[in-house]
RNA sequence: GGGCGAUUAACUCAGUGGUAGAGUGCUACUUUCACACGGUAGAAGUCAGAGGUUCGAAUCCUCUAUCGCCCACCA
């Protein structure tokens, strides 16, 4: 066996271990038959680098995958990346800008070449980072949303939905980003509470000196007004019926229409109607057949319909228009006004609602089956309370604008015939029209990135072909993702999965929280508080970072990231390292693991506890309670395996005897490594490789199973009283300032024969852990004043006083303990005197209370005796 | 306007009906031969507040307060 270095240095082996696994080919599912587990990655953007959210999600993916794999499942974690339309196009355009050129200059084909080249150069960054994290995904099945097979799936879905009438093209108000110069879906618009102004403007009534006053937050849109509206029941409307008003600046005469969408209480009760730049106004315009002139171009500048303001930026135009209205005495007042303004998710530019011809998916018919699937439990959300949000959104779903005016993405599979005007929607380029004409123009737009993401669980497995992978690994078992993309992604996958495979794409969805900084703030690049997982892995090791995340991964709950915790779990890794080091140093050479013999108390205890822990960890993982599983293992390794088990066996091991206890030690450590492996794969594998082992890799070995038969409850109970005794003695030593190096004479007194026999059998353990040179066990302790007294359960403890102890401090301590016992006795008395409690509480609870009461009374008496002695 | 969540030790969080938990921090002692990224012992909480249900409530119900998030076309 190699000697281990004295401390844990993750950089020394993480990379090597990952290469060891990968070259072993062990990330691919082990077999084509038998039980299988499958999970597909939420594909990160190729432009991205690993952030803490990824680190959390992928850690959990890996924990589940490794756990399932070690439980004998053919486990597939399918990795891949997303082409991320807008984000990627922006990055490459920025690059072009630096080269003093632009995508328009390059043209579509050459631009796309550039993006592919960019992807080749930089797109692998995130998958490299995924490897540093230890992700055991099957790289042979890695997919990219723009792979030919996945594009084929996208086109197949598009054509099918189009032919069914679920995809249509039309002119509606869409969210337009003037910077990205594309339409956005509602979800890609971030409403932000903004301090704006409400402008009150006079619109003169034609042929009268009267005017109506309208209130607006966006005066520049007035150039596109084609009416003003009032509520039909508004008495102020009656005299104005059939009147026309003169639109200031433009001089256009526009009607006054009655529409009950108008809120009589807000502003002046009169609304300007701009059908081409406001979704409400668009509806009003339709109802009243109003013209809808668009007054801005795609870059946010006023266009030729804006008269003299043409060519001016929308915000500049706003200023100038307000100035002019002021000058013309048409501006009544300006009020401060807080309201929600939509911003582009990608670039934060104020979104402009604009009338535009786009492609849409009709969502209602897709949403209904998706609602049903969650309602009847075919898809289970963890935690379940997110179902309400999910239903809420789907119940009120609106059609999805899927066309984007970008070049990077899946181009819409629609061709227009320049000869006959025919529209052809085909999976492959039809080449010529049904009219015989060959002058076909493909639609210029590409699809929303999320359109291809929605197909991810099945498109990655080969759909629409009925591939063996699709048959075996679909539906997937689990989806792990953050709650903030339930609408973007989770809901849409469920809709598309049901529509095209008649199956839910996954049976369970574990929703993680978001990672926050130590102050609880959301991490973001712009705030500058983002922490890079790569940095943390370099500083603390991938395992420590994984453990930090896992132990805080409560479903749906945000995680504040504290450096202190990372330090703590690095120390935990170091503890494990040194526990293994201890075993290696003390293990006899060439130990025969087949050796038999009688197990010691310590052997039986650690075996029982390991099995109990295996049961709880398996149960916790089965319920996705990662934090609970990690917590259990943390406590078990540190505070049981190291603090007690190793301490108990130390004296035996000095002898380096090749006995059965040495085998138990080795096996227990290996089981601890197995239990911890899904959480801390690198260090556990590294240690496993250095210990005698039979399997080629820890990752391939069997996860410790739940074996009730191996759990000896009697031994566990006995250990608890041994621990209580040892702690009580240590307490006496510590409180009375007995030199830690001094070996004491320890006297125990118990009226119970059984107990005396037990202490006798524990003699050597007690002597070592209490630092006692002599141990006497009596029925009753003699009345002598020259000793310190303590209590553990029904046993009294006595240590002869050598130096004069601090009696005053001792008295205070005993008094405090006595008071504590008395308080609890009083509480229990009330309970046990209560007839209702005795008759209605379960028998077990009553019995426990009675037992506790007896124990406390005995303890109280002993403490009182001690107090009498030292007073 | 609707919905969801949080409020537990100094800090960060677990804990969903039966004796209040963890990590960090804190205090004292301790470089003893796996580990000072260590060891031993200890102090520390009216479980936001008020009512209710129950033999019993941090946990279930109602209300209140504070904070956070999501959804929503009041110009």
Coordinates of C-alpha atoms in Angstrom, one line a residue, chain A residues 355-734:
Chain A
X355 CA -47.0 45.0 -34.6
X356 CA -45.2 42.4 -36.6
X357 CA -45.6 39.3 -38.7
X358 CA -44.4 36.3 -36.7
X359 CA -44.8 32.6 -36.2
X360 CA -46.8 31.3 -33.2
X361 CA -47.6 28.1 -31.6
X362 CA -51.2 27.6 -30.4
X363 CA -50.7 26.6 -26.9
X364 CA -54.1 25.7 -25.4
X365 CA -54.4 22.3 -27.1
X366 CA -50.9 21.4 -26.0
X367 CA -51.3 22.7 -22.5
X368 CA -54.3 20.6 -21.5
X369 CA -52.7 17.2 -21.6
X370 CA -49.7 18.7 -19.8
X371 CA -51.9 19.9 -17.0
X372 CA -53.5 16.5 -16.8
X373 CA -50.1 14.7 -16.6
X374 CA -49.1 16.6 -13.5
X375 CA -52.6 16.5 -12.0
X376 CA -52.9 12.7 -12.2
X377 CA -49.3 12.1 -11.1
X378 CA -47.7 10.9 -14.2
X379 CA -45.2 13.6 -13.6
X380 CA -44.4 14.4 -10.0
X381 CA -42.9 17.7 -9.0
X382 CA -40.6 17.8 -6.0
X383 CA -41.5 19.9 -4.0
X384 CA -45.1 19.5 -4.9
X385 CA -46.2 23.0 -4.2
X386 CA -44.7 24.1 -7.5
X387 CA -47.6 22.3 -9.2
X388 CA -49.9 25.2 -8.3
X389 CA -47.6 27.7 -10.2
X390 CA -47.4 25.2 -13.1
X391 CA -51.2 24.9 -13.3
X392 CA -51.6 28.7 -13.0
X393 CA -49.4 29.3 -15.9
X394 CA -50.7 26.6 -18.2
X395 CA -54.3 27.6 -17.4
X396 CA -53.7 31.1 -18.6
X397 CA -51.2 30.3 -21.3
X398 CA -50.9 32.5 -24.3
X399 CA -49.7 31.6 -27.8
X400 CA -46.0 31.3 -28.1
X401 CA -44.1 33.5 -30.5
X402 CA -41.4 31.2 -31.9
X403 CA -39.9 33.1 -34.7
X404 CA -36.7 35.1 -34.1
X405 CA -35.1 37.5 -36.6
X406 CA -31.7 35.9 -36.1
X407 CA -29.4 33.8 -38.2
X408 CA -28.1 31.4 -35.6
X409 CA -30.7 28.7 -34.9
X410 CA -33.0 26.3 -36.6
X411 CA -34.3 28.0 -39.7
X412 CA -38.0 27.8 -40.1
X413 CA -38.8 25.0 -42.6
X414 CA -41.2 27.0 -44.7
X415 CA -40.7 28.0 -48.3
X416 CA -42.6 30.7 -50.3
X417 CA -43.1 30.2 -54.0
X418 CA -42.3 33.4 -55.8
X419 CA -44.3 32.1 -58.8
X420 CA -47.6 31.2 -57.3
X421 CA -47.3 32.5 -53.8
X422 CA -47.8 29.1 -52.4
X423 CA -46.5 28.4 -48.8
X424 CA -44.7 25.0 -48.4
X425 CA -43.9 23.6 -45.0
X426 CA -41.6 20.6 -45.4
X427 CA -39.0 18.7 -43.3
X428 CA -36.5 18.9 -46.2
X429 CA -36.1 21.6 -48.9
X430 CA -38.8 20.8 -51.4
X431 CA -36.7 22.1 -54.3
X432 CA -39.7 23.1 -56.3
X433 CA -43.3 24.2 -55.8
X434 CA -46.4 22.1 -56.6
X435 CA -47.0 24.7 -59.3
X436 CA -43.8 23.6 -60.9
X437 CA -41.9 26.8 -60.1
X438 CA -38.5 26.5 -58.7
X439 CA -38.1 30.0 -57.3
X440 CA -38.6 29.1 -53.7
X441 CA -37.5 31.4 -50.9
X442 CA -37.1 29.9 -47.4
X443 CA -38.4 31.9 -44.5
X444 CA -35.7 34.1 -43.1
X445 CA -36.4 33.5 -39.5
X446 CA -35.1 31.0 -37.0
X447 CA -36.8 29.3 -34.1
X448 CA -36.7 30.3 -30.5
X449 CA -34.0 28.3 -28.8
X450 CA -36.5 26.9 -26.4
X451 CA -38.3 25.3 -29.3
X452 CA -35.5 22.7 -29.7
X453 CA -35.0 22.5 -26.0
X454 CA -38.6 21.4 -25.6
X455 CA -37.8 18.3 -27.6
X456 CA -34.5 17.5 -25.8
X457 CA -35.5 14.4 -23.8
X458 CA -36.5 12.5 -26.9
X459 CA -34.6 14.3 -29.7
X460 CA -31.4 13.3 -28.0
X461 CA -32.4 9.7 -28.1
X462 CA -32.9 9.6 -31.8
X463 CA -36.6 10.5 -32.2
X464 CA -38.4 10.5 -34.7
X465 CA -36.6 7.3 -35.5
X466 CA -37.5 4.4 -33.2
X467 CA -33.9 3.8 -32.1
X468 CA -32.9 1.3 -29.5
X469 CA -31.9 4.2 -27.2
X470 CA -35.3 5.7 -27.5
X471 CA -37.0 2.4 -26.6
X472 CA -34.7 1.8 -23.7
X473 CA -34.1 5.2 -22.2
X474 CA -37.3 7.1 -22.9
X475 CA -39.2 8.3 -20.9
X476 CA -36.4 9.4 -18.7
X477 CA -36.8 8.9 -15.0
X478 CA -35.9 12.3 -13.6
X479 CA -35.4 15.9 -14.4
X480 CA -33.3 18.1 -12.2
X481 CA -33.4 21.8 -12.8
X482 CA -33.9 25.1 -11.1
X483 CA -37.4 26.4 -10.5
X484 CA -36.8 29.5 -12.6
X485 CA -37.2 27.6 -15.9
X486 CA -40.4 25.7 -15.1
X487 CA -42.2 27.7 -17.8
X488 CA -39.4 28.1 -20.3
X489 CA -38.5 24.5 -20.3
X490 CA -40.2 22.0 -18.0
X491 CA -43.7 22.8 -19.1
X492 CA -42.8 22.9 -22.7
X493 CA -41.0 19.6 -22.6
X494 CA -44.0 18.0 -21.0
X495 CA -46.3 19.4 -23.7
X496 CA -44.1 18.3 -26.6
X497 CA -43.3 15.0 -25.0
X498 CA -46.9 14.1 -24.7
X499 CA -47.7 15.5 -28.1
X500 CA -45.1 13.6 -30.0
X501 CA -44.3 10.5 -28.0
X502 CA -47.6 10.0 -26.1
X503 CA -45.5 9.7 -23.0
X504 CA -44.3 12.1 -20.3
X505 CA -40.7 13.0 -20.9
X506 CA -39.7 12.3 -17.3
X507 CA -41.6 10.9 -14.3
X508 CA -40.2 13.2 -11.7
X509 CA -38.9 16.7 -11.6
X510 CA -36.6 17.8 -8.8
X511 CA -36.5 21.5 -8.5
X512 CA -33.4 23.0 -7.1
X513 CA -33.2 26.5 -5.5
X514 CA -31.0 29.2 -6.8
X515 CA -27.5 29.8 -5.5
X516 CA -27.1 33.2 -3.7
X517 CA -24.1 34.9 -2.3
X518 CA -23.3 35.1 1.4
X519 CA -25.7 38.1 1.7
X520 CA -28.5 36.2 0.1
X521 CA -28.4 38.2 -3.1
X522 CA -28.9 36.6 -6.4
X523 CA -25.6 36.0 -8.1
X524 CA -25.1 37.9 -11.4
X525 CA -22.2 39.0 -13.5
X526 CA -23.5 42.5 -13.6
X527 CA -23.7 42.8 -9.8
X528 CA -20.2 41.4 -9.7
X529 CA -21.0 39.0 -6.9
X530 CA -20.9 35.9 -9.0
X531 CA -18.6 33.1 -7.8
X532 CA -17.0 30.8 -10.3
X533 CA -17.2 27.1 -9.5
X534 CA -13.9 26.7 -11.2
X535 CA -12.3 28.9 -8.6
X536 CA -13.9 27.1 -5.8
X537 CA -12.8 23.7 -7.1
X538 CA -9.2 25.0 -7.4
X539 CA -9.3 26.3 -3.9
X540 CA -11.2 23.6 -2.1
X541 CA -11.4 20.7 -4.5
X542 CA -14.4 19.5 -6.5
X543 CA -15.5 17.1 -3.8
X544 CA -15.7 19.8 -1.1
X545 CA -17.7 22.0 -3.4
X546 CA -20.0 19.2 -4.4
X547 CA -20.5 18.3 -0.7
X548 CA -21.2 21.9 0.2
X549 CA -23.9 22.1 -2.5
X550 CA -25.4 18.7 -1.8
X551 CA -25.7 19.1 2.0
X552 CA -27.7 22.3 1.4
X553 CA -29.8 21.0 -1.5
X554 CA -33.3 21.1 -0.1
X555 CA -35.9 20.9 -2.8
X556 CA -37.0 24.3 -4.0
X557 CA -34.9 26.1 -1.5
X558 CA -32.3 28.8 -2.3
X559 CA -28.8 28.3 -1.1
X560 CA -26.6 31.1 0.3
X561 CA -23.0 30.3 -0.4
X562 CA -20.6 30.9 2.5
X563 CA -16.9 30.4 2.2
X564 CA -16.9 29.0 5.7
X565 CA -18.9 26.1 4.7
X566 CA -16.5 25.2 1.8
X567 CA -13.7 25.4 4.2
X568 CA -15.6 23.1 6.6
X569 CA -16.2 20.4 3.9
X570 CA -12.7 20.6 2.7
X571 CA -11.8 19.8 6.3
X572 CA -14.2 17.0 6.1
X573 CA -12.4 15.6 3.1
X574 CA -9.2 16.0 5.0
X575 CA -10.7 14.1 7.9
X576 CA -11.7 11.2 5.5
X577 CA -8.2 11.3 4.0
X578 CA -6.6 10.9 7.4
X579 CA -9.0 8.3 8.6
X580 CA -8.0 6.3 5.5
X581 CA -4.4 7.1 6.2
X582 CA -4.8 5.8 9.7
X583 CA -6.2 2.5 8.4
X584 CA -3.4 2.1 5.9
X585 CA -0.7 2.7 8.5
X586 CA -2.2 0.2 10.9
X587 CA -3.4 -2.5 8.6
X588 CA -1.3 -5.7 8.8
X589 CA 0.5 -6.5 5.5
X590 CA -1.2 -9.0 3.2
X591 CA -4.3 -9.3 5.3
X592 CA -6.4 -12.3 4.5
X593 CA -9.9 -11.0 4.4
X594 CA -11.3 -14.5 4.7
X595 CA -10.0 -14.8 8.2
X596 CA -12.6 -15.6 10.9
X597 CA -12.8 -15.1 14.6
X598 CA -14.9 -13.5 17.2
X599 CA -16.0 -9.9 16.6
X600 CA -15.3 -7.4 19.3
X601 CA -17.8 -5.0 20.7
X602 CA -16.4 -2.2 18.5
X603 CA -16.6 -4.4 15.4
X604 CA -20.2 -5.2 16.1
X605 CA -21.1 -1.6 16.8
X606 CA -19.5 -0.2 13.6
X607 CA -21.1 -2.9 11.5
X608 CA -24.5 -2.2 12.9
X609 CA -24.1 1.5 12.5
X610 CA -22.8 1.3 9.0
X611 CA -25.9 -0.7 8.1
X612 CA -28.2 1.7 9.8
X613 CA -26.6 4.6 8.0
X614 CA -26.8 2.8 4.7
X615 CA -30.5 2.4 5.3
X616 CA -31.0 6.1 6.0
X617 CA -28.9 7.3 3.2
X618 CA -30.7 5.1 0.6
X619 CA -34.0 6.2 2.0
X620 CA -33.0 9.8 1.8
X621 CA -31.7 9.6 -1.7
X622 CA -34.8 7.7 -2.9
X623 CA -36.8 10.8 -1.7
X624 CA -34.3 13.2 -3.2
X625 CA -33.4 14.5 0.3
X626 CA -29.8 15.1 -0.7
X627 CA -29.1 17.3 2.3
X628 CA -30.3 14.6 4.7
X629 CA -28.2 11.9 3.1
X630 CA -25.1 14.2 3.1
X631 CA -25.7 15.3 6.7
X632 CA -26.1 11.6 7.8
X633 CA -22.8 10.7 6.2
X634 CA -21.0 13.7 7.5
X635 CA -22.0 12.9 11.0
X636 CA -21.3 9.2 10.7
X637 CA -17.8 9.5 9.3
X638 CA -16.6 12.3 11.6
X639 CA -18.5 11.8 14.8
X640 CA -18.9 8.0 14.8
X641 CA -16.3 6.4 12.6
X642 CA -13.5 8.7 13.6
X643 CA -14.4 9.9 17.0
X644 CA -15.5 6.6 18.5
X645 CA -14.8 3.6 16.3
X646 CA -11.2 4.5 15.4
X647 CA -10.6 5.6 19.0
X648 CA -12.0 2.3 20.3
X649 CA -9.9 0.1 18.1
X650 CA -6.6 2.1 18.4
X651 CA -5.1 0.1 21.2
X652 CA -5.9 -3.2 19.5
X653 CA -4.3 -2.0 16.3
X654 CA -1.0 -1.1 17.7
X655 CA -0.3 -4.8 17.8
X656 CA -0.9 -5.0 14.0
X657 CA -2.5 -8.4 14.4
X658 CA -4.0 -9.9 11.3
X659 CA -7.3 -10.7 13.0
X660 CA -10.9 -10.4 12.1
X661 CA -11.1 -6.9 13.6
X662 CA -8.5 -5.7 11.1
X663 CA -10.8 -7.0 8.4
X664 CA -13.8 -5.2 9.9
X665 CA -11.8 -2.0 9.9
X666 CA -10.9 -2.3 6.3
X667 CA -14.4 -3.3 5.2
X668 CA -16.0 -0.5 7.2
X669 CA -13.8 2.0 5.6
X670 CA -14.5 0.6 2.2
X671 CA -18.2 0.9 3.0
X672 CA -17.8 4.5 4.1
X673 CA -16.1 5.2 0.8
X674 CA -18.9 3.6 -1.1
X675 CA -21.5 5.5 0.8
X676 CA -19.8 8.8 0.2
X677 CA -18.8 8.1 -3.4
X678 CA -21.8 9.7 -5.1
X679 CA -21.1 12.9 -3.1
X680 CA -17.3 12.9 -3.2
X681 CA -16.3 10.8 -6.1
X682 CA -12.7 11.8 -6.5
X683 CA -11.3 11.4 -3.0
X684 CA -13.3 8.2 -2.4
X685 CA -12.0 6.6 -5.6
X686 CA -8.5 7.7 -4.9
X687 CA -8.5 6.2 -1.4
X688 CA -10.2 3.0 -2.7
X689 CA -7.5 2.5 -5.2
X690 CA -4.9 2.8 -2.5
X691 CA -6.6 0.2 -0.3
X692 CA -6.6 -3.5 -1.0
X693 CA -9.6 -3.9 -3.4
X694 CA -11.1 -6.4 -5.8
X695 CA -13.3 -4.3 -8.0
X696 CA -11.5 -2.2 -10.7
X697 CA -13.1 0.9 -9.5
X698 CA -15.1 2.2 -6.6
X699 CA -17.6 3.7 -9.0
X700 CA -18.4 0.2 -10.2
X701 CA -18.8 -1.4 -6.8
X702 CA -22.0 -2.1 -5.1
X703 CA -23.6 0.6 -3.0
X704 CA -24.1 -0.6 0.6
X705 CA -27.5 -2.0 0.8
X706 CA -30.0 -1.7 3.6
X707 CA -29.6 -4.8 5.8
X708 CA -31.7 -4.8 8.9
X709 CA -30.3 -8.2 9.9
X710 CA -26.9 -6.7 10.3
X711 CA -28.2 -4.1 12.8
X712 CA -27.7 -5.2 16.4
X713 CA -29.9 -2.8 18.4
X714 CA -28.6 -4.1 21.7
X715 CA -25.0 -3.3 20.8
X716 CA -26.1 0.2 19.7
X717 CA -27.9 0.8 23.0
X718 CA -24.9 -0.4 24.9
X719 CA -22.6 1.8 23.0
X720 CA -24.8 4.8 23.8
X721 CA -24.4 4.1 27.5
X722 CA -20.7 3.6 27.1
X723 CA -20.4 6.9 25.3
X724 CA -22.5 8.6 28.1
X725 CA -20.1 7.2 30.7
X726 CA -17.0 8.2 29.0
X727 CA -18.4 11.7 28.3
X728 CA -19.3 12.1 31.9
X729 CA -15.9 11.1 33.1
X730 CA -14.2 13.5 30.6
X731 CA -16.6 16.2 31.8
X732 CA -15.5 15.6 35.4
X733 CA -11.9 15.8 34.3
X734 CA -12.3 18.9 32.3

